[in-house]
Each structure stands twice: as structure tokens, then as C-alpha cells.
Coordinates of N, CA and C in Angstrom, one line a residue:
L1336 N -77.0 72.2 -70.1 CA -78.2 71.8 -70.8 C -79.2 71.2 -69.8
L1337 N -78.8 70.4 -68.9 CA -79.7 69.8 -67.9 C -80.2 70.9 -67.0
T1338 N -79.4 71.8 -66.6 CA -79.8 72.9 -65.7 C -80.8 73.7 -66.4
K1339 N -80.6 74.1 -67.6 CA -81.6 74.9 -68.4 C -82.9 74.2 -68.5
A1340 N -82.9 72.9 -68.8 CA -84.2 72.2 -68.9 C -85.0 72.2 -67.6
Y1341 N -84.2 72.0 -66.5 CA -84.9 72.0 -65.2 C -85.5 73.4 -64.9
E1342 N -84.7 74.4 -65.1 CA -85.1 75.8 -64.8 C -86.4 76.1 -65.6
E1343 N -86.4 75.8 -66.8 CA -87.5 76.1 -67.7 C -88.8 75.4 -67.2
A1344 N -88.7 74.1 -66.8 CA -89.8 73.3 -66.3 C -90.3 73.9 -65.0
S1345 N -89.4 74.2 -64.1 CA -89.7 74.7 -62.8 C -90.4 76.1 -62.9
N1346 N -89.8 76.9 -63.7 CA -90.4 78.3 -63.9 C -91.8 78.2 -64.4
S1347 N -92.1 77.3 -65.4 CA -93.4 77.1 -66.0 C -94.4 76.7 -65.0
I1348 N -94.0 75.7 -64.1 CA -94.9 75.2 -63.1 C -95.2 76.3 -62.0
F1349 N -94.2 77.0 -61.6 CA -94.3 78.1 -60.6 C -95.2 79.2 -61.1
E1350 N -95.1 79.6 -62.4 CA -95.9 80.6 -63.0 C -97.4 80.2 -63.1
K1351 N -97.6 79.0 -63.5 CA -99.0 78.5 -63.5 C -99.6 78.4 -62.2
A1352 N -98.9 78.0 -61.2 CA -99.4 77.9 -59.8 C -99.7 79.3 -59.2
A1353 N -98.9 80.3 -59.6 CA -99.1 81.6 -59.2 C -100.4 82.2 -59.8
K1354 N -100.8 81.8 -61.0 CA -102.0 82.3 -61.7 C -103.3 81.6 -61.2
E1355 N -103.2 80.4 -60.8 CA -104.4 79.6 -60.4 C -104.3 79.2 -59.0
S1356 N -105.2 79.8 -58.2 CA -105.2 79.6 -56.7 C -105.3 78.1 -56.3
Q1357 N -106.0 77.3 -57.0 CA -106.2 75.9 -56.7 C -104.9 75.1 -56.9
L1358 N -103.9 75.7 -57.5 CA -102.6 75.1 -57.7 C -101.5 75.6 -56.8
A1359 N -101.9 76.4 -55.8 CA -101.0 77.0 -54.9 C -100.2 75.9 -54.2
G1360 N -98.9 76.1 -54.1 CA -98.0 75.1 -53.4 C -97.6 74.0 -54.3
M1361 N -98.1 74.0 -55.6 CA -97.8 72.9 -56.5 C -96.3 72.8 -56.8
G1362 N -95.8 71.6 -56.8 CA -94.4 71.5 -57.2 C -94.2 70.3 -58.2
T1363 N -93.0 69.9 -58.4 CA -92.8 68.8 -59.3 C -91.6 68.0 -59.0
T1364 N -91.5 66.8 -59.5 CA -90.3 66.0 -59.4 C -89.9 65.8 -60.9
M1365 N -88.6 65.5 -61.1 CA -88.2 65.3 -62.4 C -87.0 64.4 -62.4
V1366 N -87.0 63.5 -63.4 CA -85.8 62.6 -63.7 C -85.5 62.9 -65.1
L1367 N -84.2 63.3 -65.4 CA -83.8 63.5 -66.7 C -82.6 62.7 -67.0
V1368 N -82.5 62.1 -68.2 CA -81.4 61.3 -68.6 C -80.9 61.9 -70.0
Y1369 N -79.7 62.3 -70.1 CA -79.1 62.8 -71.3 C -78.0 61.8 -71.7
V1370 N -78.2 61.2 -72.9 CA -77.2 60.2 -73.4 C -76.4 60.8 -74.5
R1371 N -75.1 60.7 -74.4 CA -74.3 61.2 -75.5 C -73.0 60.5 -75.5
D1372 N -72.6 60.0 -76.7 CA -71.3 59.3 -76.9 C -71.1 58.2 -76.0
G1373 N -72.2 57.4 -75.7 CA -72.1 56.2 -74.9 C -72.1 56.5 -73.4
S1374 N -72.3 57.7 -73.0 CA -72.4 58.1 -71.6 C -73.8 58.6 -71.3
A1375 N -74.3 58.3 -70.1 CA -75.5 58.8 -69.6 C -75.3 59.8 -68.5
F1376 N -76.0 60.9 -68.5 CA -75.9 61.9 -67.5 C -77.3 62.0 -66.8
V1377 N -77.4 61.8 -65.5 CA -78.7 61.7 -64.9 C -78.9 62.9 -63.9
A1378 N -80.1 63.5 -63.9 CA -80.4 64.6 -63.0 C -81.7 64.2 -62.3
N1379 N -81.7 64.3 -61.0 CA -82.9 64.0 -60.2 C -83.3 65.3 -59.4
V1380 N -84.6 65.6 -59.4 CA -85.0 66.7 -58.6 C -86.3 66.3 -57.9
G1381 N -86.4 66.5 -56.6 CA -87.6 66.1 -55.9 C -87.5 64.6 -55.4
D1382 N -88.7 64.0 -55.3 CA -88.7 62.6 -54.8 C -88.4 61.5 -55.8
S1383 N -88.4 61.8 -57.1 CA -88.2 60.8 -58.1 C -86.7 60.4 -58.2
R1384 N -86.5 59.2 -58.6 CA -85.1 58.8 -58.8 C -85.1 57.9 -60.1
A1385 N -83.9 57.9 -60.7 CA -83.7 57.0 -61.9 C -83.1 55.7 -61.4
S1386 N -83.4 54.6 -62.0 CA -82.8 53.3 -61.7 C -82.1 52.8 -63.0
S1387 N -81.1 52.0 -62.8 CA -80.4 51.4 -63.9 C -80.3 49.9 -63.7
T1388 N -80.6 49.2 -64.8 CA -80.5 47.8 -64.8 C -79.7 47.3 -66.0
V1389 N -79.1 46.2 -65.9 CA -78.4 45.6 -67.0 C -79.1 44.3 -67.3
S1390 N -79.5 44.1 -68.5 CA -80.2 42.9 -68.8 C -79.6 42.3 -70.1
P1391 N -79.4 41.0 -70.0 CA -78.8 40.3 -71.2 C -79.8 40.5 -72.5
T1392 N -81.0 40.8 -72.2 CA -81.9 40.9 -73.4 C -81.9 42.3 -74.0
I1393 N -81.1 43.2 -73.4 CA -81.0 44.6 -74.0 C -79.6 44.8 -74.5
G1394 N -79.2 44.0 -75.5 CA -77.9 44.2 -76.2 C -76.7 44.0 -75.4
S1395 N -76.7 43.3 -74.3 CA -75.5 43.0 -73.6 C -75.3 41.5 -73.4
S1396 N -74.1 41.1 -73.2 CA -73.8 39.7 -72.9 C -74.1 39.3 -71.5
P1397 N -74.5 38.1 -71.3 CA -74.7 37.7 -69.9 C -73.4 37.7 -69.1
R1398 N -73.5 38.2 -67.8 CA -72.3 38.2 -67.0 C -72.2 36.9 -66.2
T1399 N -71.0 36.4 -66.1 CA -70.8 35.2 -65.4 C -69.8 35.4 -64.3
T1400 N -69.9 34.6 -63.2 CA -69.0 34.7 -62.1 C -68.1 33.5 -62.2
P1401 N -66.7 33.8 -62.1 CA -65.8 32.7 -62.2 C -66.0 31.7 -61.0
S1402 N -65.8 30.4 -61.2 CA -65.9 29.4 -60.1 C -64.7 29.4 -59.2

């Protein structure tokens, strides 16, 4: 599923750049996150990257360090 989404986006951009000379050499970066059954699958293409943070304000309990 992730591979298909990337290929479709990449092909669309490549085709548009091929038709319009001012877009020659155009590329893209992509970050895609697919969440299913409590797991997240991340795909990065190009210079962009996904980051993950855990915050007590987003439905999780504060983490404590034992003394």
C-alpha cells in the first residue's frame, strides 16, 4: 500500500514536470504514516523525515524514573 502511494505520487510529479519545461528537474519529498491496529508504519522519501514524540497530554500517562 505504501509503495503504491509513493509510486503514484512520483509518477504524477514526473509526468507534470515532463509536460511543463519550467518544472524540469522537479522532485518531491514525502513522509507517509499508515496506522493500523495500534501500529504505525512510516515511509520517508527524499529529505523529509517523520518525528515521534510521546506527550502526557496526548492520551498517555506521564513516565517516571525510579529513584
